[in-house]
Amino acid sequence: EQTKQATLQHHSKSAGAKQLIRDAVQKNDFLKQLAKEQIIELVECMYEMRARAGQWVIQEGEPGDRLFVVAEGELQVSREGQVLGKMRSGIVMGELAILYNCTRTASVQALTDVQLWVLDRSVFQMITQRLGMERHNQL
Ligand code: CMP
């Protein structure tokens, strides 16, 4: 328990950034099912990443090791060259490979310079396991 706790590093962010991440999580059908304490921890553990217009952030078929919340900018989702949709501020992306342990179901390319919040898969798993365990122990 001690070692798990020690590796959950928090990254400081503004109240507005925390709110944006929380809102994105609540809008996502899968992540909104997390317990309140798990969502709080997820918000604290996310760290910032920027990508330039044109950059591929997610590549279809690759193993996924992080999930993202779009903070700023616009990205395009495609599969086998077919455009599936666009992602803008306040949206979770890259969660499927993390939740289902599958390879990336689509590619995502930045259309503008973008700012993203990132959560590593290992941290996501610790949050779901650790806080799940604590709750179980209380029963
Ligand atoms: P993941 O499969 O991890 O990586 C690609 C991401 O694109 C995926 O998670 C979803 O977040 C997103 N995605 C997949 N399919 C679609 C779709 N049809 N429309 C919009 N977004 C999608």
CSV table of N, CA and C and ligand atoms in Angstrom, one decimal:
chain,number,residue,atom,x,y,z
A,1,GLU,N,0.8,-1.2,0.0
A,1,GLU,CA,0.0,0.0,0.0
A,1,GLU,C,0.9,1.3,0.0
A,2,GLN,N,1.9,1.3,0.8
A,2,GLN,CA,2.8,2.4,0.9
A,2,GLN,C,3.5,2.7,-0.4
A,3,THR,N,4.0,1.7,-1.1
A,3,THR,CA,4.8,1.9,-2.3
A,3,THR,C,3.8,2.4,-3.4
A,4,LYS,N,2.6,1.8,-3.5
A,4,LYS,CA,1.7,2.3,-4.5
A,4,LYS,C,1.3,3.8,-4.3
A,5,GLN,N,1.1,4.1,-3.1
A,5,GLN,CA,0.8,5.5,-2.7
A,5,GLN,C,1.9,6.5,-3.2
A,6,ALA,N,3.2,6.0,-2.9
A,6,ALA,CA,4.3,6.9,-3.2
A,6,ALA,C,4.5,7.1,-4.7
A,7,THR,N,4.0,6.2,-5.6
A,7,THR,CA,4.2,6.4,-7.0
A,7,THR,C,3.1,7.2,-7.7
A,8,LEU,N,2.1,7.5,-6.9
A,8,LEU,CA,1.0,8.4,-7.5
A,8,LEU,C,1.4,9.8,-7.4
A,9,GLN,N,2.1,10.3,-8.4
A,9,GLN,CA,2.6,11.7,-8.3
A,9,GLN,C,1.5,12.7,-8.8
A,10,HIS,N,1.3,13.7,-8.0
A,10,HIS,CA,0.3,14.8,-8.4
A,10,HIS,C,1.1,15.9,-9.2
A,11,HIS,N,0.3,16.5,-10.1
A,11,HIS,CA,0.9,17.6,-10.9
A,11,HIS,C,0.0,18.8,-10.8
A,12,SER,N,0.6,19.9,-10.3
A,12,SER,CA,-0.2,21.1,-10.0
A,12,SER,C,-0.9,21.6,-11.2
A,13,LYS,N,-2.1,22.1,-11.1
A,13,LYS,CA,-2.9,22.7,-12.2
A,13,LYS,C,-3.9,23.7,-11.6
A,14,SER,N,-4.4,24.6,-12.5
A,14,SER,CA,-5.3,25.6,-12.0
A,14,SER,C,-6.7,25.0,-11.7
A,15,ALA,N,-7.5,25.7,-11.0
A,15,ALA,CA,-8.9,25.3,-10.6
A,15,ALA,C,-9.6,25.1,-11.9
A,16,GLY,N,-9.4,25.9,-12.9
A,16,GLY,CA,-10.1,25.8,-14.2
A,16,GLY,C,-9.7,24.6,-14.9
A,17,ALA,N,-8.4,24.2,-14.9
A,17,ALA,CA,-8.0,23.0,-15.5
A,17,ALA,C,-8.6,21.8,-14.9
A,18,LYS,N,-8.6,21.8,-13.5
A,18,LYS,CA,-9.2,20.6,-12.8
A,18,LYS,C,-10.7,20.5,-13.2
A,19,GLN,N,-11.4,21.6,-13.3
A,19,GLN,CA,-12.8,21.6,-13.6
A,19,GLN,C,-13.0,21.0,-15.0
A,20,LEU,N,-12.2,21.4,-16.0
A,20,LEU,CA,-12.2,20.9,-17.3
A,20,LEU,C,-12.1,19.4,-17.4
A,21,ILE,N,-11.1,18.9,-16.7
A,21,ILE,CA,-10.8,17.5,-16.6
A,21,ILE,C,-12.0,16.7,-16.0
A,22,ARG,N,-12.5,17.2,-14.9
A,22,ARG,CA,-13.7,16.6,-14.2
A,22,ARG,C,-14.9,16.6,-15.1
A,23,ASP,N,-15.1,17.7,-15.8
A,23,ASP,CA,-16.3,17.7,-16.7
A,23,ASP,C,-16.1,16.7,-17.9
A,24,ALA,N,-14.9,16.6,-18.4
A,24,ALA,CA,-14.7,15.7,-19.5
A,24,ALA,C,-14.9,14.2,-19.0
A,25,VAL,N,-14.4,13.9,-17.8
A,25,VAL,CA,-14.6,12.6,-17.3
A,25,VAL,C,-16.1,12.3,-17.1
A,26,GLN,N,-16.9,13.3,-16.6
A,26,GLN,CA,-18.3,13.1,-16.3
A,26,GLN,C,-19.1,12.9,-17.6
A,27,LYS,N,-18.6,13.4,-18.7
A,27,LYS,CA,-19.2,13.3,-20.0
A,27,LYS,C,-18.9,11.9,-20.7
A,28,ASN,N,-17.8,11.3,-20.2
A,28,ASN,CA,-17.4,10.0,-20.9
A,28,ASN,C,-18.1,8.8,-20.2
A,29,ASP,N,-18.8,8.1,-21.1
A,29,ASP,CA,-19.7,7.0,-20.6
A,29,ASP,C,-18.9,5.9,-19.7
A,30,PHE,N,-17.7,5.7,-20.0
A,30,PHE,CA,-16.9,4.7,-19.2
A,30,PHE,C,-16.3,5.3,-17.9
A,31,LEU,N,-15.7,6.5,-18.1
A,31,LEU,CA,-15.0,7.1,-17.0
A,31,LEU,C,-15.9,7.6,-15.9
A,32,LYS,N,-17.1,8.0,-16.3
A,32,LYS,CA,-18.0,8.6,-15.3
A,32,LYS,C,-18.5,7.5,-14.3
A,33,GLN,N,-18.2,6.3,-14.6
A,33,GLN,CA,-18.6,5.2,-13.6
A,33,GLN,C,-17.6,5.1,-12.5
A,34,LEU,N,-16.4,5.8,-12.6
A,34,LEU,CA,-15.5,5.7,-11.5
A,34,LEU,C,-16.0,6.3,-10.2
A,35,ALA,N,-15.5,5.9,-9.1
A,35,ALA,CA,-15.9,6.5,-7.8
A,35,ALA,C,-15.4,7.9,-7.7
A,36,LYS,N,-16.0,8.7,-6.9
A,36,LYS,CA,-15.7,10.1,-6.7
A,36,LYS,C,-14.2,10.3,-6.3
A,37,GLU,N,-13.7,9.5,-5.4
A,37,GLU,CA,-12.3,9.6,-5.0
A,37,GLU,C,-11.4,9.2,-6.1
A,38,GLN,N,-11.8,8.3,-7.0
A,38,GLN,CA,-10.9,7.9,-8.1
A,38,GLN,C,-10.8,9.0,-9.1
A,39,ILE,N,-11.9,9.7,-9.3
A,39,ILE,CA,-11.9,10.9,-10.3
A,39,ILE,C,-11.1,12.0,-9.7
A,40,ILE,N,-11.2,12.2,-8.4
A,40,ILE,CA,-10.3,13.3,-7.8
A,40,ILE,C,-8.8,13.0,-8.0
A,41,GLU,N,-8.5,11.7,-7.8
A,41,GLU,CA,-7.1,11.3,-7.9
A,41,GLU,C,-6.6,11.4,-9.4
A,42,LEU,N,-7.5,11.0,-10.3
A,42,LEU,CA,-7.2,11.0,-11.7
A,42,LEU,C,-6.9,12.5,-12.1
A,43,VAL,N,-7.7,13.4,-11.7
A,43,VAL,CA,-7.5,14.8,-12.0
A,43,VAL,C,-6.2,15.3,-11.5
A,44,GLU,N,-5.8,14.9,-10.3
A,44,GLU,CA,-4.5,15.3,-9.7
A,44,GLU,C,-3.3,14.8,-10.4
A,45,CYS,N,-3.5,13.6,-10.9
A,45,CYS,CA,-2.3,12.8,-11.5
A,45,CYS,C,-2.1,13.2,-13.0
A,46,MET,N,-3.0,13.8,-13.6
A,46,MET,CA,-2.8,14.2,-15.1
A,46,MET,C,-1.7,15.2,-15.2
A,47,TYR,N,-1.0,15.1,-16.3
A,47,TYR,CA,0.1,16.1,-16.5
A,47,TYR,C,-0.1,16.7,-18.0
A,48,GLU,N,0.5,17.8,-18.2
A,48,GLU,CA,0.3,18.6,-19.4
A,48,GLU,C,1.2,18.1,-20.6
A,49,MET,N,0.7,18.1,-21.8
A,49,MET,CA,1.4,17.8,-22.9
A,49,MET,C,1.0,18.7,-24.1
A,50,ARG,N,1.9,19.1,-24.9
A,50,ARG,CA,1.5,19.9,-26.1
A,50,ARG,C,1.9,19.2,-27.3
A,51,ALA,N,1.1,19.4,-28.4
A,51,ALA,CA,1.4,18.8,-29.7
A,51,ALA,C,1.2,19.9,-30.7
A,52,ARG,N,2.0,19.8,-31.8
A,52,ARG,CA,1.9,20.8,-32.9
A,52,ARG,C,0.9,20.4,-33.9
A,53,ALA,N,0.4,21.4,-34.6
A,53,ALA,CA,-0.6,21.1,-35.7
A,53,ALA,C,0.1,20.1,-36.7
A,54,GLY,N,-0.6,19.0,-37.1
A,54,GLY,CA,-0.1,18.0,-38.0
A,54,GLY,C,0.4,16.8,-37.3
A,55,GLN,N,0.8,16.9,-36.0
A,55,GLN,CA,1.3,15.8,-35.3
A,55,GLN,C,0.3,14.7,-35.0
A,56,TRP,N,0.7,13.4,-35.1
A,56,TRP,CA,-0.1,12.3,-34.8
A,56,TRP,C,0.0,12.0,-33.3
A,57,VAL,N,-1.0,12.1,-32.6
A,57,VAL,CA,-1.0,11.9,-31.1
A,57,VAL,C,-1.2,10.4,-30.8
A,58,ILE,N,-2.1,9.8,-31.6
A,58,ILE,CA,-2.5,8.3,-31.4
A,58,ILE,C,-2.4,7.7,-32.7
A,59,GLN,N,-1.8,6.5,-32.8
A,59,GLN,CA,-1.7,5.7,-34.0
A,59,GLN,C,-2.5,4.4,-33.9
A,60,GLU,N,-3.4,4.3,-34.8
A,60,GLU,CA,-4.3,3.1,-34.9
A,60,GLU,C,-3.4,1.8,-34.9
A,61,GLY,N,-3.8,0.8,-34.1
A,61,GLY,CA,-3.1,-0.5,-34.1
A,61,GLY,C,-2.0,-0.6,-33.1
A,62,GLU,N,-1.6,0.5,-32.6
A,62,GLU,CA,-0.5,0.5,-31.6
A,62,GLU,C,-1.0,0.2,-30.2
A,63,PRO,N,-0.1,-0.3,-29.3
A,63,PRO,CA,-0.6,-0.5,-27.9
A,63,PRO,C,-0.8,0.9,-27.3
A,64,GLY,N,-1.7,1.0,-26.4
A,64,GLY,CA,-2.0,2.3,-25.8
A,64,GLY,C,-1.4,2.4,-24.4
A,65,ASP,N,-0.7,3.5,-24.1
A,65,ASP,CA,-0.2,3.6,-22.8
A,65,ASP,C,-0.6,4.8,-22.0
A,66,ARG,N,-1.5,5.6,-22.6
A,66,ARG,CA,-2.0,6.8,-21.9
A,66,ARG,C,-3.4,7.2,-22.5
A,67,LEU,N,-4.1,7.9,-21.6
A,67,LEU,CA,-5.4,8.5,-22.1
A,67,LEU,C,-5.2,10.0,-21.9
A,68,PHE,N,-6.1,10.7,-22.6
A,68,PHE,CA,-5.9,12.2,-22.7
A,68,PHE,C,-7.3,12.9,-22.5
A,69,VAL,N,-7.2,14.1,-22.0
A,69,VAL,CA,-8.3,15.1,-22.1
A,69,VAL,C,-7.8,16.3,-22.9
A,70,VAL,N,-8.6,16.6,-23.9
A,70,VAL,CA,-8.2,17.8,-24.7
A,70,VAL,C,-8.5,19.1,-23.9
A,71,ALA,N,-7.5,19.9,-23.8
A,71,ALA,CA,-7.7,21.2,-23.1
A,71,ALA,C,-7.9,22.3,-24.1
A,72,GLU,N,-7.2,22.3,-25.2
A,72,GLU,CA,-7.2,23.4,-26.1
A,72,GLU,C,-6.8,22.9,-27.5
A,73,GLY,N,-7.5,23.4,-28.5
A,73,GLY,CA,-7.2,23.0,-29.9
A,73,GLY,C,-8.1,22.0,-30.5
A,74,GLU,N,-7.8,21.5,-31.6
A,74,GLU,CA,-8.7,20.6,-32.3
A,74,GLU,C,-7.9,19.4,-32.9
A,75,LEU,N,-8.5,18.2,-32.8
A,75,LEU,CA,-7.9,17.0,-33.4
A,75,LEU,C,-8.9,16.3,-34.2
A,76,GLN,N,-8.3,15.4,-35.1
A,76,GLN,CA,-9.2,14.7,-36.0
A,76,GLN,C,-9.0,13.2,-35.8
A,77,VAL,N,-10.1,12.4,-35.7
A,77,VAL,CA,-10.0,11.0,-35.5
A,77,VAL,C,-10.3,10.3,-36.8
A,78,SER,N,-9.4,9.3,-37.1
A,78,SER,CA,-9.6,8.6,-38.4
A,78,SER,C,-9.3,7.1,-38.2
A,79,ARG,N,-9.9,6.3,-39.1
A,79,ARG,CA,-9.6,4.9,-39.1
A,79,ARG,C,-9.4,4.4,-40.6
A,80,GLU,N,-8.3,3.8,-40.9
A,80,GLU,CA,-8.0,3.4,-42.2
A,80,GLU,C,-8.2,4.6,-43.2
A,81,GLY,N,-7.8,5.7,-42.8
A,81,GLY,CA,-7.9,6.9,-43.7
A,81,GLY,C,-9.2,7.6,-43.7
A,82,GLN,N,-10.2,7.0,-43.1
A,82,GLN,CA,-11.6,7.6,-43.1
A,82,GLN,C,-11.8,8.4,-41.9
A,83,VAL,N,-12.2,9.7,-42.1
A,83,VAL,CA,-12.4,10.6,-40.9
A,83,VAL,C,-13.6,10.1,-40.2
A,84,LEU,N,-13.5,10.0,-38.8
A,84,LEU,CA,-14.6,9.6,-38.0
A,84,LEU,C,-15.2,10.7,-37.2
A,85,GLY,N,-14.3,11.7,-36.9
A,85,GLY,CA,-14.9,12.9,-36.2
A,85,GLY,C,-13.8,13.8,-35.7
A,86,LYS,N,-14.2,14.8,-35.0
A,86,LYS,CA,-13.2,15.8,-34.4
A,86,LYS,C,-13.3,15.8,-32.9
A,87,MET,N,-12.2,16.1,-32.3
A,87,MET,CA,-12.1,16.2,-30.8
A,87,MET,C,-11.7,17.7,-30.5
A,88,ARG,N,-12.5,18.2,-29.5
A,88,ARG,CA,-12.2,19.6,-29.1
A,88,ARG,C,-12.1,19.6,-27.5
A,89,SER,N,-11.8,20.8,-27.0
A,89,SER,CA,-11.7,21.0,-25.6
A,89,SER,C,-12.8,20.3,-24.8
A,90,GLY,N,-12.3,19.7,-23.7
A,90,GLY,CA,-13.3,19.0,-22.8
A,90,GLY,C,-13.7,17.6,-23.1
A,91,ILE,N,-12.9,17.0,-24.0
A,91,ILE,CA,-13.3,15.6,-24.5
A,91,ILE,C,-12.1,14.6,-24.0
A,92,VAL,N,-12.5,13.5,-23.6
A,92,VAL,CA,-11.6,12.4,-23.3
A,92,VAL,C,-11.3,11.7,-24.6
A,93,MET,N,-10.0,11.3,-24.8
A,93,MET,CA,-9.7,10.5,-25.9
A,93,MET,C,-8.6,9.5,-25.6
A,94,GLY,N,-8.5,8.4,-26.3
A,94,GLY,CA,-7.5,7.4,-26.1
A,94,GLY,C,-7.8,6.5,-24.8
A,95,GLU,N,-9.1,6.5,-24.4
A,95,GLU,CA,-9.5,5.7,-23.3
A,95,GLU,C,-9.8,4.3,-23.6
A,96,LEU,N,-10.1,4.0,-24.8
A,96,LEU,CA,-10.5,2.6,-25.2
A,96,LEU,C,-9.4,1.6,-25.0
A,97,ALA,N,-8.2,1.9,-25.5
A,97,ALA,CA,-7.1,1.0,-25.3
A,97,ALA,C,-6.7,0.8,-23.9
A,98,ILE,N,-6.9,1.8,-23.1
A,98,ILE,CA,-6.6,1.7,-21.6
A,98,ILE,C,-7.6,0.9,-20.9
A,99,LEU,N,-8.9,1.1,-21.2
A,99,LEU,CA,-10.0,0.4,-20.5
A,99,LEU,C,-10.1,-1.0,-20.9
A,100,TYR,N,-9.9,-1.3,-22.2
A,100,TYR,CA,-10.2,-2.7,-22.7
A,100,TYR,C,-8.9,-3.4,-23.0
A,101,ASN,N,-7.7,-2.8,-22.8
A,101,ASN,CA,-6.5,-3.5,-23.0
A,101,ASN,C,-6.4,-4.0,-24.4
A,102,CYS,N,-6.9,-3.2,-25.4
A,102,CYS,CA,-6.8,-3.5,-26.8
A,102,CYS,C,-5.8,-2.5,-27.4
A,103,THR,N,-5.5,-2.7,-28.7
A,103,THR,CA,-4.7,-1.7,-29.4
A,103,THR,C,-5.6,-0.5,-29.8
A,104,ARG,N,-4.9,0.6,-30.2
A,104,ARG,CA,-5.7,1.8,-30.5
A,104,ARG,C,-6.6,1.6,-31.6
A,105,THR,N,-7.9,1.9,-31.4
A,105,THR,CA,-9.0,1.6,-32.4
A,105,THR,C,-9.0,2.6,-33.5
A,106,ALA,N,-8.3,3.8,-33.4
A,106,ALA,CA,-8.3,4.8,-34.4
A,106,ALA,C,-7.0,5.6,-34.3
A,107,SER,N,-6.8,6.5,-35.3
A,107,SER,CA,-5.6,7.4,-35.2
A,107,SER,C,-6.2,8.8,-34.8
A,108,VAL,N,-5.4,9.6,-34.2
A,108,VAL,CA,-5.8,10.9,-33.8
A,108,VAL,C,-4.6,11.9,-34.2
A,109,GLN,N,-5.0,12.9,-35.0
A,109,GLN,CA,-4.0,13.9,-35.5
A,109,GLN,C,-4.4,15.3,-35.0
A,110,ALA,N,-3.4,16.0,-34.6
A,110,ALA,CA,-3.7,17.4,-34.2
A,110,ALA,C,-3.9,18.3,-35.5
A,111,LEU,N,-5.1,19.0,-35.5
A,111,LEU,CA,-5.3,19.9,-36.6
A,111,LEU,C,-4.8,21.3,-36.4
A,112,THR,N,-4.7,21.6,-35.1
A,112,THR,CA,-4.1,22.9,-34.7
A,112,THR,C,-3.0,22.5,-33.6
A,113,ASP,N,-2.3,23.5,-33.1
A,113,ASP,CA,-1.5,23.3,-31.9
A,113,ASP,C,-2.5,22.9,-30.8
A,114,VAL,N,-2.2,21.9,-30.0
A,114,VAL,CA,-3.1,21.5,-29.0
A,114,VAL,C,-2.4,21.4,-27.6
A,115,GLN,N,-3.2,21.5,-26.6
A,115,GLN,CA,-2.8,21.3,-25.2
A,115,GLN,C,-3.6,20.2,-24.7
A,116,LEU,N,-3.0,19.2,-24.1
A,116,LEU,CA,-3.7,18.0,-23.6
A,116,LEU,C,-3.3,17.7,-22.2
A,117,TRP,N,-4.2,17.1,-21.5
A,117,TRP,CA,-3.9,16.5,-20.2
A,117,TRP,C,-3.7,15.0,-20.4
A,118,VAL,N,-2.7,14.4,-19.8
A,118,VAL,CA,-2.3,13.0,-20.0
A,118,VAL,C,-2.3,12.2,-18.7
A,119,LEU,N,-2.8,11.0,-18.8
A,119,LEU,CA,-2.7,10.1,-17.7
A,119,LEU,C,-2.1,8.8,-18.2
A,120,ASP,N,-1.0,8.4,-17.5
A,120,ASP,CA,-0.3,7.1,-17.9
A,120,ASP,C,-1.2,5.9,-17.5
A,121,ARG,N,-1.2,4.9,-18.3
A,121,ARG,CA,-1.9,3.7,-18.1
A,121,ARG,C,-1.6,3.1,-16.7
A,122,SER,N,-0.4,3.1,-16.3
A,122,SER,CA,0.0,2.5,-15.0
A,122,SER,C,-0.6,3.2,-13.9
A,123,VAL,N,-0.7,4.5,-14.0
A,123,VAL,CA,-1.3,5.4,-13.0
A,123,VAL,C,-2.8,5.1,-12.9
A,124,PHE,N,-3.4,5.1,-14.1
A,124,PHE,CA,-4.8,4.8,-14.2
A,124,PHE,C,-5.1,3.4,-13.5
A,125,GLN,N,-4.3,2.4,-13.7
A,125,GLN,CA,-4.5,1.1,-13.1
A,125,GLN,C,-4.4,1.2,-11.6
A,126,MET,N,-3.4,1.9,-11.2
A,126,MET,CA,-3.2,2.1,-9.7
A,126,MET,C,-4.4,2.8,-9.1
A,127,ILE,N,-4.9,3.8,-9.7
A,127,ILE,CA,-6.0,4.5,-9.2
A,127,ILE,C,-7.2,3.6,-9.1
A,128,THR,N,-7.5,2.8,-10.1
A,128,THR,CA,-8.7,2.0,-10.1
A,128,THR,C,-8.5,0.8,-9.1
A,129,GLN,N,-7.3,0.3,-9.0
A,129,GLN,CA,-7.0,-0.9,-8.1
A,129,GLN,C,-6.9,-0.4,-6.7
A,130,ARG,N,-6.1,0.6,-6.4
A,130,ARG,CA,-5.9,1.0,-5.1
A,130,ARG,C,-7.2,1.5,-4.4
A,131,LEU,N,-7.8,2.4,-5.0
A,131,LEU,CA,-9.0,3.0,-4.4
A,131,LEU,C,-10.2,2.0,-4.4
A,132,GLY,N,-10.2,1.1,-5.3
A,132,GLY,CA,-11.2,0.0,-5.3
A,132,GLY,C,-10.9,-0.9,-4.1
A,133,MET,N,-9.6,-1.2,-3.9
A,133,MET,CA,-9.2,-2.1,-2.8
A,133,MET,C,-9.6,-1.4,-1.4
A,134,GLU,N,-9.3,-0.2,-1.3
A,134,GLU,CA,-9.6,0.5,0.0
A,134,GLU,C,-11.1,0.4,0.3
A,135,ARG,N,-11.9,0.6,-0.7
A,135,ARG,CA,-13.3,0.6,-0.5
A,135,ARG,C,-13.7,-0.9,-0.1
A,136,HIS,N,-13.1,-1.8,-0.7
A,136,HIS,CA,-13.4,-3.2,-0.4
A,136,HIS,C,-13.1,-3.6,1.0
A,137,ASN,N,-11.9,-3.0,1.5
A,137,ASN,CA,-11.5,-3.3,2.8
A,137,ASN,C,-12.4,-2.7,3.9
A,138,GLN,N,-13.1,-1.7,3.5
A,138,GLN,CA,-14.0,-1.0,4.5
A,138,GLN,C,-15.3,-1.8,4.7
A,139,LEU,N,-15.6,-2.8,3.8
A,139,LEU,CA,-16.8,-3.5,3.9
A,139,LEU,C,-16.8,-4.5,5.1
B,1,CMP,P1,-8.3,4.4,-28.4
B,1,CMP,O1,-8.8,3.3,-29.1
B,1,CMP,O2,-7.5,4.2,-27.2
B,1,CMP,O3,-7.4,5.4,-29.3
B,1,CMP,C1,-8.1,6.0,-30.4
B,1,CMP,C2,-9.3,6.8,-29.8
B,1,CMP,O4,-10.1,7.5,-30.7
B,1,CMP,C3,-10.2,5.9,-29.0
B,1,CMP,O5,-9.5,5.4,-27.9
B,1,CMP,C4,-11.4,6.9,-28.8
B,1,CMP,O6,-11.1,7.8,-27.8
B,1,CMP,C5,-11.4,7.6,-30.1
B,1,CMP,N1,-12.4,7.0,-31.1
B,1,CMP,C6,-12.4,5.7,-31.5
B,1,CMP,N2,-13.4,5.6,-32.4
B,1,CMP,C7,-14.0,6.8,-32.5
B,1,CMP,C8,-15.1,7.3,-33.3
B,1,CMP,N3,-15.8,6.5,-34.1
B,1,CMP,N4,-15.5,8.6,-33.2
B,1,CMP,C9,-14.8,9.4,-32.3
B,1,CMP,N5,-13.7,9.0,-31.6
B,1,CMP,C10,-13.4,7.7,-31.7
